XYZ file of C-alpha atoms in Angstrom:
742
model
C -13.760 14.526 -9.888
C -14.349 11.386 -11.916
C -14.767 8.010 -10.331
C -11.643 5.941 -9.960
C -10.910 2.333 -9.236
C -13.118 -0.674 -9.860
C -16.168 1.296 -10.989
C -14.345 3.448 -13.496
C -13.059 1.152 -16.216
C -12.979 3.881 -18.834
C -9.471 4.888 -17.828
C -8.040 1.593 -19.063
C -7.647 0.348 -22.633
C -7.149 -3.375 -22.887
C -4.128 -4.196 -25.047
C -2.984 -7.654 -23.998
C -3.911 -10.491 -26.343
C -5.582 -13.427 -24.730
C -6.917 -11.424 -21.760
C -10.613 -12.013 -21.468
C -11.803 -9.976 -18.505
C -15.424 -10.964 -19.052
C -16.638 -7.630 -17.693
C -19.976 -6.940 -16.196
C -22.464 -6.081 -18.979
C -23.075 -2.690 -17.386
C -19.412 -1.826 -17.153
C -17.635 -0.311 -20.165
C -14.237 -1.941 -20.432
C -13.648 -1.378 -24.140
C -12.933 2.321 -24.375
C -10.286 3.336 -26.820
C -9.435 1.319 -29.924
C -12.313 -0.924 -31.025
C -9.882 -3.689 -31.954
C -8.775 -4.093 -28.340
C -9.389 -7.429 -26.652
C -10.178 -9.077 -29.877
C -13.248 -6.945 -30.585
C -13.430 -6.771 -34.383
C -13.451 -3.466 -36.178
C -15.979 -3.112 -38.982
C -14.121 -3.727 -42.220
C -14.756 -3.706 -45.920
C -15.979 -7.070 -47.067
C -13.277 -7.180 -49.705
C -10.295 -6.358 -47.490
C -8.822 -7.442 -44.167
C -8.224 -5.197 -41.191
C -4.688 -3.889 -41.007
C -3.162 -4.620 -37.586
C -0.021 -5.940 -36.055
C -0.761 -8.688 -33.536
C -4.302 -7.466 -33.258
C -3.312 -3.883 -32.499
C -4.768 -1.283 -34.770
C -2.192 1.040 -36.369
C -4.532 3.567 -37.899
C -3.866 7.178 -37.044
C -6.051 8.135 -34.079
C -7.191 11.343 -35.748
C -9.012 9.408 -38.405
C -6.472 10.291 -41.126
C -5.020 7.933 -43.710
C -4.076 4.467 -42.435
C -0.447 4.005 -41.691
C 0.259 1.698 -44.601
C -1.229 4.095 -47.144
C 0.710 6.789 -48.925
C -1.614 9.580 -49.917
C -1.277 12.759 -51.870
C -4.065 14.780 -50.332
C -3.570 17.767 -52.647
C -4.571 16.176 -55.936
C -7.292 13.757 -56.957
C -5.911 10.753 -58.756
C -7.613 9.221 -61.688
C -4.947 6.796 -62.822
C -2.866 5.427 -60.000
C 0.760 4.804 -60.775
C 2.792 2.013 -59.312
C 5.134 2.863 -56.492
C 8.615 1.457 -56.734
C 11.173 1.192 -53.978
C 8.630 1.060 -51.177
C 7.420 -2.100 -49.532
C 3.904 -2.207 -48.171
C 3.323 -5.210 -45.911
C -0.045 -6.570 -45.089
C -0.030 -5.876 -41.356
C -2.571 -8.531 -40.575
C -0.360 -11.361 -41.803
C 2.664 -12.456 -39.772
C 3.540 -15.771 -41.332
C 6.175 -17.561 -43.336
C 5.102 -15.628 -46.431
C 3.481 -12.190 -46.776
C 1.189 -11.737 -49.729
C 0.446 -8.339 -51.218
C -2.441 -7.646 -53.622
C -2.471 -9.495 -56.928
C 0.317 -12.009 -56.119
C 2.796 -9.246 -55.226
C 5.315 -10.611 -52.699
C 7.786 -9.022 -50.394
C 11.258 -10.087 -51.419
C 12.612 -10.889 -48.006
C 10.389 -10.904 -44.901
C 13.211 -10.263 -42.478
C 14.746 -7.337 -44.288
C 14.406 -3.755 -43.003
C 12.882 -0.987 -45.045
C 16.134 -0.154 -46.833
C 16.387 -3.697 -48.236
C 12.719 -4.194 -49.153
C 12.060 -4.357 -52.881
C 8.680 -4.326 -54.618
C 8.313 -6.767 -57.483
C 8.156 -5.554 -61.069
C 4.949 -7.478 -61.579
C 3.035 -4.573 -60.006
C 1.096 -2.905 -62.758
C -0.634 0.430 -63.148
C -4.381 0.361 -63.188
C -6.379 2.160 -65.840
C -9.583 1.894 -63.922
C -9.261 3.771 -60.598
C -12.025 1.648 -59.101
C -10.079 -1.554 -59.564
C -8.305 -1.101 -56.285
C -7.422 -4.763 -55.881
C -4.861 -4.459 -58.711
C -3.176 -1.316 -57.420
C 0.174 -1.991 -55.709
C 0.011 1.114 -53.547
C -3.601 0.738 -52.459
C -4.548 -0.768 -49.137
C -8.010 -2.215 -49.091
C -8.613 -1.494 -45.409
C -11.390 1.053 -44.985
C -10.172 4.244 -43.386
C -11.602 6.069 -40.407
C -14.314 8.708 -40.466
C -12.383 11.548 -42.084
C -10.252 9.389 -44.385
C -10.693 9.279 -48.174
C -12.877 6.475 -49.416
C -11.113 3.272 -50.346
C -12.102 3.322 -54.008
C -9.952 6.389 -54.643
C -6.509 4.860 -55.136
C -3.856 7.199 -53.704
C -0.349 7.588 -55.021
C 2.869 8.957 -53.601
C 4.006 12.505 -54.094
C 7.667 11.599 -54.099
C 8.804 15.210 -54.421
C 7.537 16.347 -51.035
C 7.516 13.494 -48.540
C 7.772 15.871 -45.596
C 4.470 17.530 -46.418
C 2.312 14.440 -46.452
C 1.289 11.890 -43.821
C 3.034 8.584 -44.551
C 2.810 5.326 -42.640
C 5.554 2.797 -43.259
C 5.187 -0.677 -41.797
C 8.260 -2.784 -41.433
C 7.884 -6.519 -41.110
C 10.645 -8.324 -39.285
C 11.575 -11.573 -37.680
C 10.259 -10.146 -34.430
C 6.875 -9.629 -36.060
C 6.988 -13.144 -37.402
C 7.262 -14.418 -33.833
C 4.071 -12.523 -32.865
C 5.850 -9.787 -30.915
C 4.221 -6.383 -30.980
C 6.460 -3.791 -32.585
C 7.020 -0.383 -31.135
C 5.656 2.761 -32.739
C 7.947 5.715 -33.381
C 6.862 9.067 -34.767
C 9.228 11.009 -37.055
C 8.761 14.133 -39.107
C 9.143 14.563 -42.804
C 12.137 13.173 -44.626
C 13.893 12.177 -41.387
C 12.130 8.852 -41.660
C 13.762 8.147 -44.993
C 17.220 8.416 -43.418
C 16.390 6.382 -40.353
C 17.273 2.743 -39.936
C 14.584 1.392 -37.614
C 14.975 -1.760 -35.623
C 13.009 -4.795 -36.702
C 9.392 -4.740 -35.596
C 9.250 -0.918 -35.560
C 6.396 1.102 -37.038
C 7.251 4.609 -38.207
C 4.535 7.234 -38.307
C 5.323 10.404 -40.225
C 3.326 13.520 -39.486
C 3.318 17.210 -40.212
C 3.641 17.836 -36.464
C 6.142 15.817 -34.414
C 4.750 13.440 -31.788
C 6.270 12.386 -28.526
C 8.157 9.145 -28.378
C 5.897 6.403 -27.096
C 7.335 3.781 -24.801
C 6.853 0.058 -24.988
C 3.409 -1.384 -24.499
C 2.160 -1.337 -20.928
C 2.558 -4.543 -18.978
C -0.404 -6.651 -17.955
C 0.225 -5.794 -14.310
C 0.285 -2.071 -15.101
C -3.012 -2.255 -16.950
C -4.654 -4.150 -14.125
C -3.353 -1.692 -11.549
C -4.826 1.216 -13.474
C -8.126 -0.606 -13.671
C -8.182 -1.528 -9.989
C -6.842 1.678 -8.444
C -7.078 4.414 -11.066
C -4.434 6.733 -12.438
C -4.808 9.364 -9.721
C -4.261 6.875 -6.922
C -1.236 5.367 -8.655
C 0.306 8.825 -9.063
C -0.287 9.677 -5.404
C 2.965 9.874 -3.493
C 5.187 9.069 -6.483
C 7.311 12.191 -5.989
C 9.186 13.331 -2.912
C 7.342 16.663 -3.028
C 3.963 14.957 -3.032
C 4.954 12.708 -0.147
C 6.234 15.703 1.823
C 3.136 17.854 1.283
C 0.991 14.785 1.913
C 2.194 14.924 5.513
C 2.926 18.625 6.057
C -0.563 19.926 5.248
C -2.395 17.314 7.344
C 0.010 18.007 10.198
C -0.714 21.736 9.859
C -4.478 21.269 10.336
C -3.725 18.806 13.140
C -1.742 21.523 14.910
C -4.736 23.844 14.560
C -6.942 21.117 16.047
C -4.565 20.728 18.983
C -4.761 24.450 19.761
C -8.574 24.432 19.670
C -8.799 21.366 21.900
C -6.021 21.852 24.442
C -6.416 25.589 25.002
C -7.878 25.945 28.513
C -8.785 22.237 28.476
C -9.398 22.315 32.244
C -12.214 24.873 31.899
C -14.577 24.332 33.621
C -13.093 22.611 36.639
C -16.275 20.622 37.177
C -17.530 17.192 36.187
C -19.615 17.933 33.088
C -22.661 15.857 32.126
C -21.775 12.106 32.145
C -18.220 12.790 33.266
C -19.712 12.148 36.671
C -19.779 8.440 35.756
C -16.875 7.854 33.411
C -14.163 9.945 35.062
C -14.822 8.508 38.507
C -15.060 4.972 37.100
C -11.754 5.549 35.346
C -10.096 6.609 38.560
C -11.533 3.553 40.297
C -10.071 1.308 37.597
C -6.725 2.999 38.076
C -6.774 2.449 41.844
C -8.811 -0.747 42.376
C -8.680 -2.456 38.992
C -12.488 -2.467 38.818
C -15.304 0.061 38.972
C -16.314 0.615 42.605
C -19.032 2.601 44.327
C -18.582 6.062 45.850
C -20.069 7.665 48.930
C -22.875 10.200 48.967
C -22.436 13.344 46.838
C -18.823 12.622 45.869
C -18.498 15.143 43.043
C -17.505 18.310 44.973
C -14.843 16.394 46.894
C -13.581 14.682 43.745
C -13.308 18.029 41.944
C -11.211 19.240 44.875
C -8.961 16.207 44.555
C -10.430 14.293 47.487
C -11.111 10.631 46.585
C -11.629 9.302 50.094
C -15.251 8.376 49.416
C -14.220 5.632 46.969
C -15.116 2.150 48.310
C -13.979 -1.367 47.424
C -17.472 -2.599 46.536
C -18.071 -3.375 42.873
C -20.333 -0.945 41.041
C -22.907 -1.937 38.428
C -21.769 -0.307 35.202
C -23.381 -0.699 31.791
C -20.490 0.057 29.442
C -17.290 -1.891 28.710
C -13.957 -0.719 30.061
C -11.688 0.344 27.165
C -12.740 3.998 27.068
C -12.558 4.281 30.855
C -9.073 2.795 30.870
C -7.986 5.497 28.401
C -9.412 8.195 30.673
C -7.516 6.574 33.557
C -4.261 6.771 31.595
C -4.908 10.468 30.995
C -5.413 11.037 34.702
C -2.253 9.106 35.511
C -0.006 10.910 33.023
C -1.815 14.269 32.883
C -1.391 15.488 36.444
C -3.587 13.383 38.697
C -7.170 13.463 39.827
C -6.945 17.089 40.987
C -6.488 18.349 37.395
C -9.603 18.673 35.265
C -7.323 18.880 32.232
C -6.016 15.431 33.186
C -9.570 14.077 33.226
C -9.936 15.131 29.600
C -6.400 14.517 28.390
C -7.098 11.211 26.642
C -10.214 12.540 24.886
C -8.273 15.560 23.611
C -5.405 13.407 22.342
C -7.792 11.098 20.497
C -9.656 14.107 19.077
C -6.456 15.627 17.707
C -5.250 12.332 16.218
C -8.680 11.875 14.631
C -8.134 15.090 12.660
C -4.839 13.740 11.319
C -6.544 10.471 10.368
C -9.385 12.278 8.586
C -6.871 14.296 6.555
C -4.814 11.252 5.585
C -7.894 9.107 4.921
C -9.357 11.856 2.744
C -6.088 12.115 0.825
C -6.094 8.400 0.051
C -9.831 8.227 -0.573
C -9.924 11.155 -3.020
C -6.336 10.756 -4.321
C -5.799 14.423 -3.503
C -3.714 16.080 -0.813
C -5.793 19.251 -1.157
C -9.125 17.510 -0.564
C -7.686 15.423 2.248
C -6.348 18.530 3.960
C -9.720 20.227 3.499
C -11.435 17.295 5.208
C -8.993 17.535 8.107
C -9.543 21.294 8.364
C -13.334 20.976 8.486
C -13.162 18.294 11.147
C -10.638 20.334 13.128
C -13.014 23.308 13.373
C -16.338 21.490 13.718
C -18.128 22.293 16.952
C -19.212 18.791 17.851
C -15.705 17.445 17.271
C -14.250 20.222 19.449
C -16.727 19.775 22.302
C -16.418 15.994 22.377
C -12.625 16.321 22.518
C -12.836 18.594 25.558
C -15.111 16.359 27.657
C -14.409 12.823 28.885
C -17.289 10.775 27.567
C -16.954 7.405 25.850
C -18.178 8.476 22.412
C -14.985 10.261 21.259
C -13.006 7.074 21.930
C -15.526 5.016 19.982
C -15.180 7.488 17.097
C -11.391 7.216 17.259
C -11.325 3.414 17.005
C -13.881 3.055 14.205
C -12.170 5.815 12.213
C -8.805 4.086 12.614
C -10.407 0.796 11.510
C -11.798 2.497 8.407
C -8.353 3.839 7.562
C -6.864 0.364 7.987
C -9.451 -1.090 5.600
C -8.608 1.571 3.010
C -4.964 0.546 3.242
C -6.029 -3.085 2.951
C -8.041 -2.257 -0.173
C -5.019 -0.762 -1.921
C -2.663 -3.505 -0.797
C -5.043 -6.305 -1.758
C -5.609 -4.829 -5.209
C -1.906 -4.526 -5.828
C -1.497 -8.170 -4.902
C -4.430 -9.127 -7.101
C -2.977 -7.237 -10.072
C 0.435 -8.866 -9.664
C -0.816 -12.429 -9.211
C -3.453 -12.150 -11.921
C -0.891 -10.757 -14.369
C 1.373 -13.715 -13.700
C -1.435 -16.106 -14.622
C -2.406 -14.166 -17.720
C 1.160 -13.834 -18.981
C 1.673 -17.548 -18.421
C -1.461 -18.318 -20.437
C -3.252 -19.877 -17.482
C -6.991 -19.809 -16.908
C -7.992 -17.270 -14.259
C -10.771 -19.487 -12.920
C -11.754 -17.840 -9.599
C -8.630 -15.731 -9.458
C -5.662 -15.975 -7.093
C -5.733 -16.014 -3.329
C -4.448 -12.824 -1.745
C -2.654 -14.187 1.300
C -2.729 -12.773 4.807
C -4.493 -9.392 4.927
C -2.607 -7.697 7.764
C -4.397 -4.362 7.516
C -7.752 -6.125 7.610
C -6.666 -7.963 10.739
C -5.558 -4.629 12.244
C -9.013 -3.234 11.467
C -10.566 -6.206 13.285
C -8.460 -5.466 16.372
C -9.500 -1.805 16.274
C -13.153 -2.743 15.891
C -12.783 -5.067 18.868
C -11.505 -2.095 20.879
C -14.464 -0.070 19.607
C -16.795 -2.785 20.939
C -14.855 -2.647 24.181
C -15.724 1.051 24.409
C -19.437 0.987 23.530
C -21.571 -1.755 22.081
C -22.662 0.421 19.171
C -19.290 -0.425 17.628
C -20.916 -3.693 16.476
C -22.687 -1.853 13.667
C -19.381 -0.588 12.314
C -17.995 -4.114 12.432
C -20.920 -5.329 10.313
C -20.945 -2.465 7.797
C -17.175 -2.227 7.371
C -16.871 -5.987 7.003
C -19.462 -6.028 4.216
C -17.841 -3.000 2.592
C -14.435 -4.670 2.541
C -15.848 -7.843 0.968
C -17.715 -5.751 -1.617
C -14.412 -4.136 -2.583
C -12.892 -7.605 -3.026
C -15.792 -8.827 -5.160
C -15.657 -5.842 -7.512
C -11.877 -6.179 -7.749
C -12.177 -9.766 -8.976
C -14.802 -8.719 -11.471
C -12.549 -5.949 -12.779
C -9.586 -8.236 -13.494
C -11.715 -10.633 -15.511
C -12.715 -13.407 -13.127
C -15.766 -14.994 -14.721
C -17.486 -16.147 -11.529
C -16.438 -13.091 -9.594
C -19.390 -13.137 -7.195
C -18.769 -16.711 -6.120
C -15.017 -16.162 -5.924
C -15.436 -13.006 -3.847
C -17.704 -14.746 -1.379
C -15.752 -17.981 -1.030
C -12.181 -16.717 -1.257
C -12.618 -13.358 0.460
C -15.976 -13.082 2.196
C -15.898 -16.241 4.281
C -12.324 -15.638 5.401
C -13.046 -11.986 6.156
C -16.160 -12.821 8.170
C -14.483 -15.461 10.291
C -11.275 -13.510 10.865
C -12.793 -10.084 11.510
C -15.672 -11.199 13.710
C -13.535 -13.754 15.530
C -10.671 -11.366 16.226
C -13.018 -8.552 17.263
C -14.802 -10.828 19.754
C -11.527 -12.104 21.196
C -10.286 -8.533 21.627
C -13.594 -7.515 23.192
C -13.550 -10.316 25.762
C -9.883 -9.627 26.444
C -10.685 -5.970 27.139
C -12.530 -7.162 30.278
C -9.341 -8.651 31.709
C -9.498 -6.594 34.892
C -13.088 -7.689 35.517
C -12.004 -11.323 35.233
C -8.948 -10.883 37.449
C -10.729 -9.049 40.293
C -13.306 -11.132 42.116
C -14.670 -7.951 43.705
C -15.967 -6.773 40.306
C -19.717 -6.464 40.061
C -21.297 -9.795 39.082
C -17.982 -11.619 38.909
C -19.110 -14.360 41.349
C -22.675 -14.741 40.070
C -22.082 -18.259 38.679
C -20.650 -19.442 41.979
C -23.587 -17.972 43.849
C -26.088 -19.452 41.366
C -24.640 -22.831 40.344
C -27.831 -24.109 38.686
C -28.625 -21.021 36.579
C -27.389 -19.487 33.366
C -25.534 -21.237 30.537
C -24.429 -24.287 32.502
C -21.956 -25.635 29.918
C -19.799 -22.496 30.194
C -17.018 -22.183 32.780
C -18.134 -20.214 35.874
C -16.284 -17.027 34.934
C -17.758 -16.958 31.416
C -21.191 -17.880 32.771
C -21.046 -14.865 35.087
C -19.767 -12.771 32.161
C -22.702 -13.825 29.976
C -25.229 -13.079 32.716
C -23.717 -9.649 33.252
C -24.099 -8.903 29.548
C -27.726 -9.964 29.594
C -28.338 -7.428 32.369
C -26.492 -4.727 30.445
C -28.557 -5.381 27.327
C -31.775 -5.126 29.310
C -30.665 -1.792 30.735
C -29.747 -0.246 27.381
C -32.821 -1.450 25.556
C -35.159 -0.296 28.305
C -33.614 3.092 29.118
C -36.545 5.489 28.786
C -35.799 8.074 31.445
C -37.113 11.443 30.205
C -34.471 14.090 29.522
C -34.940 17.658 28.322
C -32.220 17.290 25.678
C -33.117 13.871 24.321
C -33.385 13.992 20.536
C -34.877 11.877 17.774
C -32.155 10.570 15.432
C -33.853 12.095 12.386
C -32.776 15.537 13.563
C -29.164 14.621 14.317
C -27.946 15.187 10.773
C -29.067 18.834 10.874
C -28.270 19.319 14.569
C -31.914 19.990 15.331
C -31.674 19.465 19.087
C -28.034 19.762 20.232
C -27.106 18.687 23.743
C -26.391 21.408 26.282
C -23.691 19.932 28.510
C -23.023 22.871 30.788
C -24.896 26.041 31.737
C -24.168 26.802 35.419
C -26.564 28.946 37.410
C -23.603 30.344 39.351
C -22.730 32.345 36.223
C -26.142 32.966 34.704
C -27.380 34.189 38.105
C -24.727 36.913 38.436
C -26.022 40.477 38.625
C -24.715 43.974 39.151
C -21.010 44.454 39.670
C -20.370 40.733 39.856
C -21.732 40.332 36.356
C -19.729 43.327 35.147
C -16.565 41.817 36.566
C -17.280 38.413 35.034
C -18.319 39.334 31.497
C -18.612 43.123 31.214
C -22.402 43.094 30.983
C -25.421 43.132 33.252
C -25.960 39.381 32.844
C -23.658 36.560 31.821
C -23.700 33.050 30.415
C -21.271 30.157 30.348
C -22.162 27.275 28.094
C -20.889 24.101 26.516
C -23.238 23.137 23.711
C -22.442 20.056 21.645
C -23.524 21.782 18.472
C -21.869 20.986 15.175
C -20.984 23.869 12.884
C -24.476 24.514 11.472
C -23.357 25.534 7.978
C -21.116 22.483 7.715
C -23.804 20.033 8.869
C -26.585 21.570 6.786
C -24.450 21.443 3.647
C -23.365 17.909 4.520
C -27.001 16.835 4.826
C -27.531 17.917 1.222
C -24.236 16.298 0.221
C -25.450 12.952 1.570
C -28.281 13.007 -0.966
C -25.810 13.730 -3.770
C -23.542 10.915 -2.606
C -26.440 8.451 -2.568
C -27.310 9.423 -6.149
C -23.690 9.069 -7.262
C -23.435 5.677 -5.582
C -26.444 4.156 -7.346
C -26.274 6.134 -10.601
C -22.525 6.000 -11.269
C -21.470 3.229 -8.875
C -18.661 5.384 -7.511
C -16.972 3.358 -4.765
C -15.916 6.550 -2.976
C -19.559 7.470 -2.457
C -20.128 4.125 -0.771
C -17.045 4.636 1.381
C -18.056 8.065 2.699
C -21.608 6.887 3.337
C -20.559 3.703 5.152
C -19.748 5.420 8.442
C -23.033 7.332 8.349
C -24.953 4.111 7.742
C -23.179 2.358 10.627
C -23.259 5.253 13.080
C -26.641 6.847 12.409
C -29.225 4.489 10.890
C -29.200 1.840 13.685
C -30.413 4.423 16.189
C -33.772 4.635 14.434
C -34.485 1.213 15.945
C -33.951 2.693 19.430
C -35.909 5.903 19.100
C -38.156 4.720 21.943
C -35.312 5.059 24.465
C -33.473 8.144 25.699
C -30.829 9.106 23.122
C -28.948 12.309 22.352
C -27.620 14.224 19.355
C -24.045 14.065 20.633
C -24.031 10.367 19.667
C -23.509 11.675 16.126
C -19.855 12.400 16.935
C -19.201 8.747 16.089
C -20.079 9.297 12.407
C -19.070 12.973 12.226
C -15.833 12.166 10.296
C -17.914 10.627 7.502
C -20.225 13.638 7.497
C -17.173 15.779 6.748
C -15.819 13.296 4.176
C -19.181 13.268 2.384
C -19.194 17.046 2.128
C -15.628 17.081 0.813
C -16.495 14.328 -1.657
C -19.235 16.486 -3.162
C -16.934 19.521 -3.161
C -14.537 17.402 -5.215
C -17.350 16.617 -7.663
C -18.176 20.317 -7.967
C -14.553 21.288 -8.626
C -14.177 18.487 -11.134
C -11.113 16.748 -12.540
C -7.869 18.518 -13.357
C -8.451 18.249 -17.107
C -11.658 20.303 -16.871
C -11.765 23.667 -18.616
C -9.593 25.949 -16.419
C -12.149 28.756 -16.403
C -14.981 26.500 -15.243
C -12.765 24.875 -12.648
C -11.540 28.266 -11.404
C -15.068 29.474 -10.705
C -15.925 26.196 -8.997
C -12.855 26.506 -6.772
C -13.763 30.091 -5.920
C -17.317 29.096 -5.026
C -16.172 26.218 -2.826
C -13.549 28.473 -1.266
C -16.262 30.958 -0.278
C -18.217 28.115 1.372
C -15.154 26.942 3.308
C -14.412 30.509 4.413
C -18.004 30.832 5.653
C -17.688 27.600 7.647
C -14.429 28.793 9.193
C -16.031 32.113 10.132
C -19.029 30.401 11.746
C -16.690 28.198 13.785
C -14.828 31.248 15.049
C -18.167 32.786 16.012
C -19.374 29.700 17.909
C -16.111 28.707 19.591
C -16.859 30.575 22.877
C -20.010 28.524 23.516
C -18.162 25.318 22.625
C -15.403 25.926 25.145
C -17.172 27.401 28.184
C -16.185 31.055 27.855
C -17.984 33.404 30.222
C -19.746 35.795 27.846
C -22.571 38.356 27.991
C -25.993 36.813 27.898
C -26.863 38.662 24.660
C -23.767 37.185 22.986
C -24.817 33.680 23.982
C -28.394 34.285 22.876
C -27.234 35.501 19.452
C -25.928 31.971 18.827
C -29.303 30.364 19.441
C -30.421 30.496 15.809
C -33.191 27.965 16.354
C -35.608 27.754 19.255
C -34.743 24.060 19.606
C -31.140 24.995 20.466
C -32.094 26.692 23.715
């Protein structure tokens, strides 16, 4: 699939006079006709270039120029004058049109039926004296055309069999308007009465009727967004399938996540913290402490051990509030499905977002649906949607923010195209380009990133990376439309505003997400400033001073967490799922023997597991795809490669700075959507564009289809150990492909 948008300028041919895009030296913006944008075409030193308003009218196949009349069947030694046909010099639109050797057009405003050639035109004895031949145009022809020193004549007996180009000069041409081009076949052109300013092209084979020249806005849109993106959703069928297929894979995701969501009816892994904190928020408005060994009672629905003493917690409250809403609306504290309701809902909606984001990113409903399908069946995405930890909520918010920034990119570029076109058409200097007004989708992304920060602090890396990515899109957009000082304009007009608005809004949302901590004086650390009046940041109000001190303590905890854990994993192995996290493997099941084991799983020994293991084939292929995407980003400057890599950069690379502390592979759920998008991006490259040779594309589609089928089959095989089925021990062991998985 070829690059589209700001880094693929080859899809656009510049046709508007006066537009000086001043492109980057490395970017090819002059594909198509070499006379576009005022770029001169090599011409014979003795003859001008034939064009109307700077637009070349030569036949694109390299045949005879349009204002030549050639008999290709016979060589001509002595050219004869042509009477009754006017040949205008297309490069001159003035008060008077001069034709070779003082030959004049009788009336510049007359159509072709009224044009008369003067009798002064004389035959030439010497065929090399082309300047004296009335029917000879001195413009050099394209590669396959006859050389200019062979003066052609008209075969008047068979006009339908030869290629003829008739240029009509009119009052419209005299006012510098570009005439339309109309293709006719054979002698039909002789009977036609074209409108002034029309160019007729006669061919052996009929050509489709070409419309009027594309507007400046249309050209800029194609440059900024690409043809595929502009065609996306232009038909009712495309809009319908653009929702139906993503909704279909979302339904599949819902089945995989909600089926037996309450299994097991136990607090799994860190649910022991977040679920109980969520219930405390729901009841007290702040996280409170619990009595000794509260889990068995809580699992039975008994919450009597909850106190009213604030508990020291080290994560913000947004994710825990969402878990609390799930408990409230999902059936109460006695339902383990209610504990996980919010995580499952966010996991299902994330699949829909991946499908729709992929559709917009790749300008393809098929590739977007494929991305949604792969995320729907990935093991890590399934497991993290069936357990109430904070990471699936963080993933949900940063993914939604990414989608909002994609929408902002399209909207901003449409505004830029419209406002730039207005300046160009009015003859104004672009200078630094127009301002783009309020960027509502960017502001929405800032709110979502603030909620991500309010879930886990690692959302700050997404705020930084996505903010820089959005500004980079703005800078390249200004470069593409022809802003000379595009770097400065992008920084001053877009970057500064984006930095202040996004960071400011995200911080305001983050602080606001602690509203219940501020409003409940029983919250842990809420009264620290009052108890320590001479400590901390003294110029802050007491509540904010306590808030700042609390955050200092939280930072110290996170940075110094080095408690050994058997499933801690170095971030280098996350991308290949080297050491997945085993969340659940109860001894009550693995210790069954005899008839009890037979009754539980039909074998002599049983296992029940929840392993946060991504689909191994998917993740291994995606690891290779990341390398391809990096190459495509730096070699071809494909903006889509940068987009799919951005989430991986924000969600994975920062953890290498914290490898000294206890961290786990399941943290990779936060960038798992971009892992899938990167794989689908490379699949799109393998399949290629729609205009590729059908046979090559067919084999590529078949090969990629086999890979997708393999991934689906592996997911079906691993689903029991992702969803806590009780299975024979040998069945569980057959899934442990690597020793590091055990």
